[in-house]
CSV table of C-alpha atoms and ligand atoms in Angstrom, one decimal:
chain,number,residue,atom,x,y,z
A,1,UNK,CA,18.5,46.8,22.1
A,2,UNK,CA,21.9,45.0,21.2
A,3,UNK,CA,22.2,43.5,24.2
A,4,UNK,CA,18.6,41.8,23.9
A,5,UNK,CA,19.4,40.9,20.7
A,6,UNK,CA,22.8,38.9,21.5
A,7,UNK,CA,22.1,37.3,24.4
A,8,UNK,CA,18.0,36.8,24.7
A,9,UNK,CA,16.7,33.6,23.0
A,10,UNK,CA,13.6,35.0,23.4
A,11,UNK,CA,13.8,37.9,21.0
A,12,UNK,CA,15.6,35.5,18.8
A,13,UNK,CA,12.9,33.4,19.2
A,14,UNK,CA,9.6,35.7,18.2
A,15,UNK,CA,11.7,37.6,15.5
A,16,UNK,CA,11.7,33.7,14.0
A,17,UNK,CA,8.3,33.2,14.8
A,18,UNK,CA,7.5,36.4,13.1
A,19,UNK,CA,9.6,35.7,10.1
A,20,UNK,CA,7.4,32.7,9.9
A,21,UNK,CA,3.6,34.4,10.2
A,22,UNK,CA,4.9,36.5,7.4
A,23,UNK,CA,5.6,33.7,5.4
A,24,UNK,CA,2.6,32.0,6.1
A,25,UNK,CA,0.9,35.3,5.5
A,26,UNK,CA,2.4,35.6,2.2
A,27,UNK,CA,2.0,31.7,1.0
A,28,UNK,CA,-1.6,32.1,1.6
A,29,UNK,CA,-2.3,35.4,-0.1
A,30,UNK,CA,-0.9,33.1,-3.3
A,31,UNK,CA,-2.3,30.1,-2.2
A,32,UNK,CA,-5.6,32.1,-2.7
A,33,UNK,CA,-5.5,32.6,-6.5
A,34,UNK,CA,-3.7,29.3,-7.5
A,35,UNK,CA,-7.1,27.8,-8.3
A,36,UNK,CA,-8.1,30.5,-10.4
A,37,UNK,CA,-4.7,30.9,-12.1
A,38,UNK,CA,-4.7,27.2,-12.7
A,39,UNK,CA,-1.5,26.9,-11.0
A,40,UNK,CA,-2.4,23.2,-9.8
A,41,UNK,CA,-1.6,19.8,-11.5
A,42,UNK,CA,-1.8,16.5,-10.5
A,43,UNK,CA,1.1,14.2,-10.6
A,44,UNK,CA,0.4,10.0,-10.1
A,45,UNK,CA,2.9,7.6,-9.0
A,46,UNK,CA,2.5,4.5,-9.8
A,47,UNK,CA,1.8,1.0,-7.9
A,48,UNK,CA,2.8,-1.9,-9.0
A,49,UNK,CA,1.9,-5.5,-7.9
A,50,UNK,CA,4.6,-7.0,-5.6
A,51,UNK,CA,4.5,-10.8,-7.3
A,52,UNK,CA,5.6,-9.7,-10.8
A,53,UNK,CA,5.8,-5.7,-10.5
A,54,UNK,CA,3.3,-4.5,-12.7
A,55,UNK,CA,1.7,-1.6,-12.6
A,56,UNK,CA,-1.9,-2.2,-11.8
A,57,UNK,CA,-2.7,1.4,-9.4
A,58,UNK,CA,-1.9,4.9,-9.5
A,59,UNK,CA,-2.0,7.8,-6.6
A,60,UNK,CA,-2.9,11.0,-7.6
A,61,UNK,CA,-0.9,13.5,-6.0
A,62,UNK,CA,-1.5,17.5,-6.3
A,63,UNK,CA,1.7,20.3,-7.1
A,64,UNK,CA,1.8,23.8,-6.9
A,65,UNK,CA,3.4,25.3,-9.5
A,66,UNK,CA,4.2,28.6,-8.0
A,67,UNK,CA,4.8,31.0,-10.3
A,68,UNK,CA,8.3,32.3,-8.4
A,69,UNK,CA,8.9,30.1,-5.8
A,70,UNK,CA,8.5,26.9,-8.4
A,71,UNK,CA,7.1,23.8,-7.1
A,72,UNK,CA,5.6,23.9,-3.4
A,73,UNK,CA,5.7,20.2,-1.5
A,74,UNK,CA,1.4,19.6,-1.1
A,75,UNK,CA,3.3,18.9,2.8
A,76,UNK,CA,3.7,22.7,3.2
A,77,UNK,CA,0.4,23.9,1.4
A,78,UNK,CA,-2.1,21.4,2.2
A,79,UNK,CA,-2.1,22.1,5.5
A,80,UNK,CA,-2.3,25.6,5.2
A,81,UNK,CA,-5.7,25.2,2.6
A,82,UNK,CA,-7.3,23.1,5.2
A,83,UNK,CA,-7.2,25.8,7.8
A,84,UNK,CA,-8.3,28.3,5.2
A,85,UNK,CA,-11.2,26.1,3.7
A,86,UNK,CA,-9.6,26.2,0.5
A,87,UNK,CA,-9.0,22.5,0.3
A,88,UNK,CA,-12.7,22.3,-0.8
A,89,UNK,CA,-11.7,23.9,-4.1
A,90,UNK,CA,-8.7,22.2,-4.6
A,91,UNK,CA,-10.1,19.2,-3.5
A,92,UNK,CA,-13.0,19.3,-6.4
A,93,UNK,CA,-10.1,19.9,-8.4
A,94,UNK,CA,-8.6,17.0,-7.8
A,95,UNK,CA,-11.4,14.9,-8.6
A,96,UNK,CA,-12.4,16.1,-11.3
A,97,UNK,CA,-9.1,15.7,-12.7
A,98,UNK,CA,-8.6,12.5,-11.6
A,99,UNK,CA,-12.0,11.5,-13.3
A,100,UNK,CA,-10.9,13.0,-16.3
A,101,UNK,CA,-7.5,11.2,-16.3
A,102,UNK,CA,-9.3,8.1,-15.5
A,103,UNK,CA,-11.5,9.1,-18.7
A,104,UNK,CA,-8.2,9.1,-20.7
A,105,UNK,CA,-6.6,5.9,-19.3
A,106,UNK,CA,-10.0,4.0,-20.0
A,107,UNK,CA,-9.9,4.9,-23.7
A,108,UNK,CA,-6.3,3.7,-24.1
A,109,UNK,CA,-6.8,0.4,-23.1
A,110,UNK,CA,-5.4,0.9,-19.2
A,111,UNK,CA,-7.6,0.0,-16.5
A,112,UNK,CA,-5.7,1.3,-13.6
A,113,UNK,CA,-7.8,1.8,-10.0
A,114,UNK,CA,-6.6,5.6,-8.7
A,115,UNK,CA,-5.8,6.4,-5.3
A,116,UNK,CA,-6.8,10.0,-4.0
A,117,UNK,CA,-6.2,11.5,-0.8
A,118,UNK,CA,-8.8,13.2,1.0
A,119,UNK,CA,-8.8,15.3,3.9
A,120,UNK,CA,-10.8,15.0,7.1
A,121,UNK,CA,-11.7,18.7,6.6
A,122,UNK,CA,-13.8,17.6,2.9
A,123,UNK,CA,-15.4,15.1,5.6
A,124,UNK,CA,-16.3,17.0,8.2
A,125,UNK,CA,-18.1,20.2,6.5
A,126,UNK,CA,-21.4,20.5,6.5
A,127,UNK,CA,-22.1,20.8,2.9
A,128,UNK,CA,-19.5,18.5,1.5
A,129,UNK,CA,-19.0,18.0,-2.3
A,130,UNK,CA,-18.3,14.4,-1.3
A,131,UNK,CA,-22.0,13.7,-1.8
A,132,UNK,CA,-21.9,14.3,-5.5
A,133,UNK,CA,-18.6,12.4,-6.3
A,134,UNK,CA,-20.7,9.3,-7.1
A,135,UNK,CA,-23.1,11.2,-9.3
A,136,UNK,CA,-20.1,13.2,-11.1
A,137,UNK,CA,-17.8,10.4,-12.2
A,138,UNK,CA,-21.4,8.2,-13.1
A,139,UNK,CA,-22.1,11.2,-15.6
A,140,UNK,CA,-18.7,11.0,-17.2
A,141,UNK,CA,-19.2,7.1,-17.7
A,142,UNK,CA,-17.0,6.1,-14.8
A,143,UNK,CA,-17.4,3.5,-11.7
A,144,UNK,CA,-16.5,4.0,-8.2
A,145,UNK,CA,-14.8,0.3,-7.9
A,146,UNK,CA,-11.7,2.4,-9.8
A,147,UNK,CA,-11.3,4.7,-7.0
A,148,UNK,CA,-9.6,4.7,-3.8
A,149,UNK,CA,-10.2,6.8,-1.5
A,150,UNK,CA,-7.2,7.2,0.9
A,151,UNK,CA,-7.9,8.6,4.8
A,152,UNK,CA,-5.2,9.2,7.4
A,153,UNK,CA,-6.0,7.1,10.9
A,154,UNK,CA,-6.9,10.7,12.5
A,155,UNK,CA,-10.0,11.0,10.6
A,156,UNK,CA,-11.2,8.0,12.4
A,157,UNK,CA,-10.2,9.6,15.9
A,158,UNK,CA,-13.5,11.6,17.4
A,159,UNK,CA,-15.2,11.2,14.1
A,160,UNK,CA,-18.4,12.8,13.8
A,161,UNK,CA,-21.4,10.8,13.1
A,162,UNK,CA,-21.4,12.4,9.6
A,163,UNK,CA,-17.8,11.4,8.7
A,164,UNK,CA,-18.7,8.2,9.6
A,165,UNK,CA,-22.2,8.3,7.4
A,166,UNK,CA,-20.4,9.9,4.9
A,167,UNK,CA,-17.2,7.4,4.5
A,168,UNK,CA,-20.1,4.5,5.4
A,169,UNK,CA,-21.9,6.0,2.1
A,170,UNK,CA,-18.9,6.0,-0.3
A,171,UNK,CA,-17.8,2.4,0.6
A,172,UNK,CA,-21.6,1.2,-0.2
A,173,UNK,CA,-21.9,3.1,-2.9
A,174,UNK,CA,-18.4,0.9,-4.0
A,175,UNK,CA,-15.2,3.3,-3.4
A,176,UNK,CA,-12.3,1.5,-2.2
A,177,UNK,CA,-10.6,2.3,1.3
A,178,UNK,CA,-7.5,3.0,2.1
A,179,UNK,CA,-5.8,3.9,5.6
A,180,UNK,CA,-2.7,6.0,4.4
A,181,UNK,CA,0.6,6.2,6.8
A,182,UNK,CA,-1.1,3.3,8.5
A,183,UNK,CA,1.3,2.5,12.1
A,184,UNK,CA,1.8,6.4,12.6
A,185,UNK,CA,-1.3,7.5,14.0
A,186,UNK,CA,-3.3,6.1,17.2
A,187,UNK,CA,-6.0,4.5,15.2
A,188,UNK,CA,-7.9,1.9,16.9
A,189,UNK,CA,-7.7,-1.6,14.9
A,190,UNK,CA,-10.9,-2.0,15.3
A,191,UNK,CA,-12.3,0.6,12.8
A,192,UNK,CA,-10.6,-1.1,10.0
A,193,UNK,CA,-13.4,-3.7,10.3
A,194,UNK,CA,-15.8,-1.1,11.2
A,195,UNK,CA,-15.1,1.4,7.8
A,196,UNK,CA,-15.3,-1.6,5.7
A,197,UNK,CA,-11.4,-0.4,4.6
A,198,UNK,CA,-9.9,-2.2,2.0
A,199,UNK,CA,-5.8,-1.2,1.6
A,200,UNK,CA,-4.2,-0.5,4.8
A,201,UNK,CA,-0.7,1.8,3.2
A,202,UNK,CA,2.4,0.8,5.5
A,203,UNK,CA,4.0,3.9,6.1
A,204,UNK,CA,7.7,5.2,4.7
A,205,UNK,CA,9.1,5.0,7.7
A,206,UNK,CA,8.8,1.3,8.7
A,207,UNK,CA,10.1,0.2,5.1
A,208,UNK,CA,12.5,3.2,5.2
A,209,UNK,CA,14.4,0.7,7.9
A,210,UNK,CA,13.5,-2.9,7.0
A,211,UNK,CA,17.0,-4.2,5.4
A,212,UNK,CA,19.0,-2.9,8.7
A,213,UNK,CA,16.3,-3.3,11.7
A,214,UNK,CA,15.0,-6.3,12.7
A,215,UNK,CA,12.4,-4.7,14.6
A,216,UNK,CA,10.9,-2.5,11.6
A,217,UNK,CA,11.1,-6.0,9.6
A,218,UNK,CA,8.5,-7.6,12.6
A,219,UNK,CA,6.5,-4.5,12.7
A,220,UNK,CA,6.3,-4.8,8.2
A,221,UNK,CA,5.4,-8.6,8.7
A,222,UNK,CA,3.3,-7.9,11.7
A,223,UNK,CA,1.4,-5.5,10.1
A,224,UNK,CA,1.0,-7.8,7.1
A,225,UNK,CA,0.0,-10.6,8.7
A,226,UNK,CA,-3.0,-9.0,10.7
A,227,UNK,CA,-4.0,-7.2,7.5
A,228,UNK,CA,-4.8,-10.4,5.7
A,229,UNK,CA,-6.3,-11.8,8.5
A,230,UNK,CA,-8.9,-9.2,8.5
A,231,UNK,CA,-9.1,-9.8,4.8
A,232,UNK,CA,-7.8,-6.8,3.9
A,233,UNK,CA,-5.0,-5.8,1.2
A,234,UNK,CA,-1.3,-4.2,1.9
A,235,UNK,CA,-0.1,-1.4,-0.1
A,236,UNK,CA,4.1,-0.8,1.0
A,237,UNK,CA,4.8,3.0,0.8
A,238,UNK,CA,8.6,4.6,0.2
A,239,UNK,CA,10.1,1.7,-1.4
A,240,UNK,CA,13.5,2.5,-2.7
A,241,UNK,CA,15.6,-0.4,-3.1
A,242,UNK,CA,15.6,-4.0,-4.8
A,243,UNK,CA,16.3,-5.0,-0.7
A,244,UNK,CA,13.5,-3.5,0.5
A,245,UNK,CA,10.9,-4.5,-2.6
A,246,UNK,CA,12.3,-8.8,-1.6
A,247,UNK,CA,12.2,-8.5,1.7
A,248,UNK,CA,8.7,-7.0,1.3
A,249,UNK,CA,7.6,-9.5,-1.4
A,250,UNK,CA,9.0,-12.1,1.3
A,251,UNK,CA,6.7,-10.9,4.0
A,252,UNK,CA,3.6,-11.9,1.4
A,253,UNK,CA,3.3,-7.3,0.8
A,254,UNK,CA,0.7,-7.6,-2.2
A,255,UNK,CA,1.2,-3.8,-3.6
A,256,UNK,CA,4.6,-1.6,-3.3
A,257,UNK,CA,4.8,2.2,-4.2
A,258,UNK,CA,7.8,4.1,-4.2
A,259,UNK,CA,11.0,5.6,-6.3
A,260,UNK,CA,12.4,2.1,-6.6
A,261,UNK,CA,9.3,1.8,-9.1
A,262,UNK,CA,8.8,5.1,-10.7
A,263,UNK,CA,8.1,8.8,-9.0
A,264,UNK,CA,5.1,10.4,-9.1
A,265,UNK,CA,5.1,12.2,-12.5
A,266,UNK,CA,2.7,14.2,-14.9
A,267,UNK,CA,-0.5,12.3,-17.0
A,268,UNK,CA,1.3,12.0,-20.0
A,269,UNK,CA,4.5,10.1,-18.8
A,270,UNK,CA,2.2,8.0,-16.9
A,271,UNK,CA,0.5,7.1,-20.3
A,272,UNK,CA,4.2,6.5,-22.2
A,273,UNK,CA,4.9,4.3,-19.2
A,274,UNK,CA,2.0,1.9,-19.1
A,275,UNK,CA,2.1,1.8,-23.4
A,276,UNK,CA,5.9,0.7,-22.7
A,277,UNK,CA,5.1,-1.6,-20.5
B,301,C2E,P1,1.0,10.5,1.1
B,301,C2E,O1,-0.4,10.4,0.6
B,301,C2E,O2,1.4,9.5,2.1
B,301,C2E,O3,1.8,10.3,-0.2
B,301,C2E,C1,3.1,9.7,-0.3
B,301,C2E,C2,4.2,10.6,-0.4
B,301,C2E,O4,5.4,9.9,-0.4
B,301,C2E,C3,4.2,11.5,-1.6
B,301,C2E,O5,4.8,12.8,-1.3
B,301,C2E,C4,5.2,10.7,-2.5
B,301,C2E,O6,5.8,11.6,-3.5
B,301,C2E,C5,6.2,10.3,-1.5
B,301,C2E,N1,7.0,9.1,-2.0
B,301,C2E,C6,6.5,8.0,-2.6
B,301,C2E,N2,7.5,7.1,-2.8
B,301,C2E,C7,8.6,7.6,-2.2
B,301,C2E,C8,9.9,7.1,-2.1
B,301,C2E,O7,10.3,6.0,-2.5
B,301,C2E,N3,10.8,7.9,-1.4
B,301,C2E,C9,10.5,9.2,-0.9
B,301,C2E,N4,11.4,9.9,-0.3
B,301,C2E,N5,9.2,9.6,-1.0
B,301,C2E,C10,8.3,8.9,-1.7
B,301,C2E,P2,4.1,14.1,-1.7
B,301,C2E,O8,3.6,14.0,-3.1
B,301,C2E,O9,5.1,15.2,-1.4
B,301,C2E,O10,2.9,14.3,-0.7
B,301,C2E,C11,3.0,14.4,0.6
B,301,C2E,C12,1.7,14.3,1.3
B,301,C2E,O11,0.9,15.4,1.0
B,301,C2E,C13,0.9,13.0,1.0
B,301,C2E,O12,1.4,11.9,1.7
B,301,C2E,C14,-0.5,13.5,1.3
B,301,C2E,O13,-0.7,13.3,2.7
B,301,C2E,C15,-0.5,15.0,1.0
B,301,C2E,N6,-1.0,15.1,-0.4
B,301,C2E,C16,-0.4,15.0,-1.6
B,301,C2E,N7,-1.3,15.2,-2.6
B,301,C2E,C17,-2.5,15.4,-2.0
B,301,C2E,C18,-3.8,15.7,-2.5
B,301,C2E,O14,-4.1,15.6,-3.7
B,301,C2E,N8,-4.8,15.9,-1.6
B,301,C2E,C19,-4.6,15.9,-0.2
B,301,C2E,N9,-5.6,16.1,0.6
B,301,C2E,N10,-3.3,15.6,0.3
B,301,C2E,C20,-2.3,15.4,-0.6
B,302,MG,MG1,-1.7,9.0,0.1
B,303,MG,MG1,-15.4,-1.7,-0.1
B,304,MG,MG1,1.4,7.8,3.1
């Protein structure tokens, strides 16, 4: 048994993977009653425009306030509730709250547009709640023009005909596109045309080397450059430096999102922010 243990990688191995099933095993069994126990709360960060760095956007993004592990990264959760078709739930929670913050923002005065990320599971169910979004935020006096709805480039891949006649139907019925982590994915170019997409989001990890790699600077301006030509507006993810935000503003970049800015943070900072401002 020893000996196994000391020298076999492959005990090691499976006595990690099993470590990790438990885990899993046990975030989910949590994950389960978060909704219910209200354990959820949306955080926005905002965008600002590159030209004179005002904040004119916001992205909503969900936290799990665990009530012993604290806050849980949406990376290590939301992949687990889209297995588990719990992001249904916690994706009407997001909207709604989003509508309601929207609600709030209205009243003062701030006419932000909101960025929310969906996932391809919402699309691809057969019974969606997507289908009432435009009816829900009409009853609580909104319009879709403020939203934007943000997709990953898989979605696009092998899309069933009713992710494409659903996102076809949200674009007409006037939500905003976005392509989020645009450059990481295989996405064919031509479906930006095709969904009618509005924002392509440049990824973190082309601005993450911008002010020391030539080559991530090209791809930035590359990706710019094509953007507008298609007529379609560039939103910079991950900025964290004055360096990157110029070099950025230089490549003609018309929206920049990241810590050099401000963090995501709760509704009511967001609201001290923009009266500051
Ligand atoms: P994303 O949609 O690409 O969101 C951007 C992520 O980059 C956020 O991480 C944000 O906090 C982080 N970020 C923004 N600026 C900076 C920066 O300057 N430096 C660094 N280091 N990070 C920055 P977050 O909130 O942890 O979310 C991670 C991912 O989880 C999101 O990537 C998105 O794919 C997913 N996610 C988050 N909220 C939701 C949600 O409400 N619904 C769904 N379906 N997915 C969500
Ligand atoms: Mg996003
Ligand atoms: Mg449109
Ligand atoms: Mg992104």
């Amino acid at each position: 048994q020893a000996k196994q243990h000391g020298r076999n990688g492959f005990a090691f191995f499976s006595a990690h993977m099993r470590e990790q099933a438990e885990h899993r095993m046990a975030l989910l069994k949590d994950l389960r009653v978060a909704l219910t126990q209200q354990q959820f709360i949306l955080y926005y960060q905002p965008i600002v425009a590159m030209k004179d760095q005002s904040i004119v956007k916001a992205e909503a993004l969900i936290r799990w306030r665990h009530p012993e592990k604290g806050i849980v990264s949406p990376a290590l959760f939301i992949p687990l509730a889209e297995e588990t078709q719990l992001i249904h739930g916690i994706g009407e929670f997001i909207f709604s709250t989003a509508c309601d913050t929207l609600c709030a923002l209205n009243q003062l005065g701030h006419h932000l547009q909101l960025s929310i990320n969906v996932s391809p599971v919402q699309f691809t169910a057969k019974h969606s709640a997507l289908n009432d979004w435009h009816q829900q935020l009409t009853n609580k006096g909104l319009t879709t023009e403020q939203f934007v709805i943000e997709i990953t480039e898989g979605l696009m891949m092998n899309a069933l005909p009713r992710t494409q006649q659903r996102l076809t139907t949200l674009t007409k019925q006037g939500f905003a596109l976005a392509l989020d982590d645009f450059g990481t994915g295989y996405s064919s170019l031509a479906y930006l045309k095709q969904m009618d997409t509005d924002f392509i989001k440049i990824d973190k990890r082309f601005v993450d080397g911008i002010a020391h790699t030539a080559d991530d600077l090209a791809l930035c301006e590359a990706m710019i450059m094509m953007a507008h030509q298609l007529g379609l507006k560039v939103i910079a993810e991950g900025i964290e430096t004055a360096t990157q935000h110029q070099l950025l503003l230089q490549a003609g970049c018309d929206f920049g999102q990241g810590f050099y800015y401000a963090k995501p943070m709760p509704k009511d900072e967001l609201v001290n922010l923009l009266n500051t401002a």
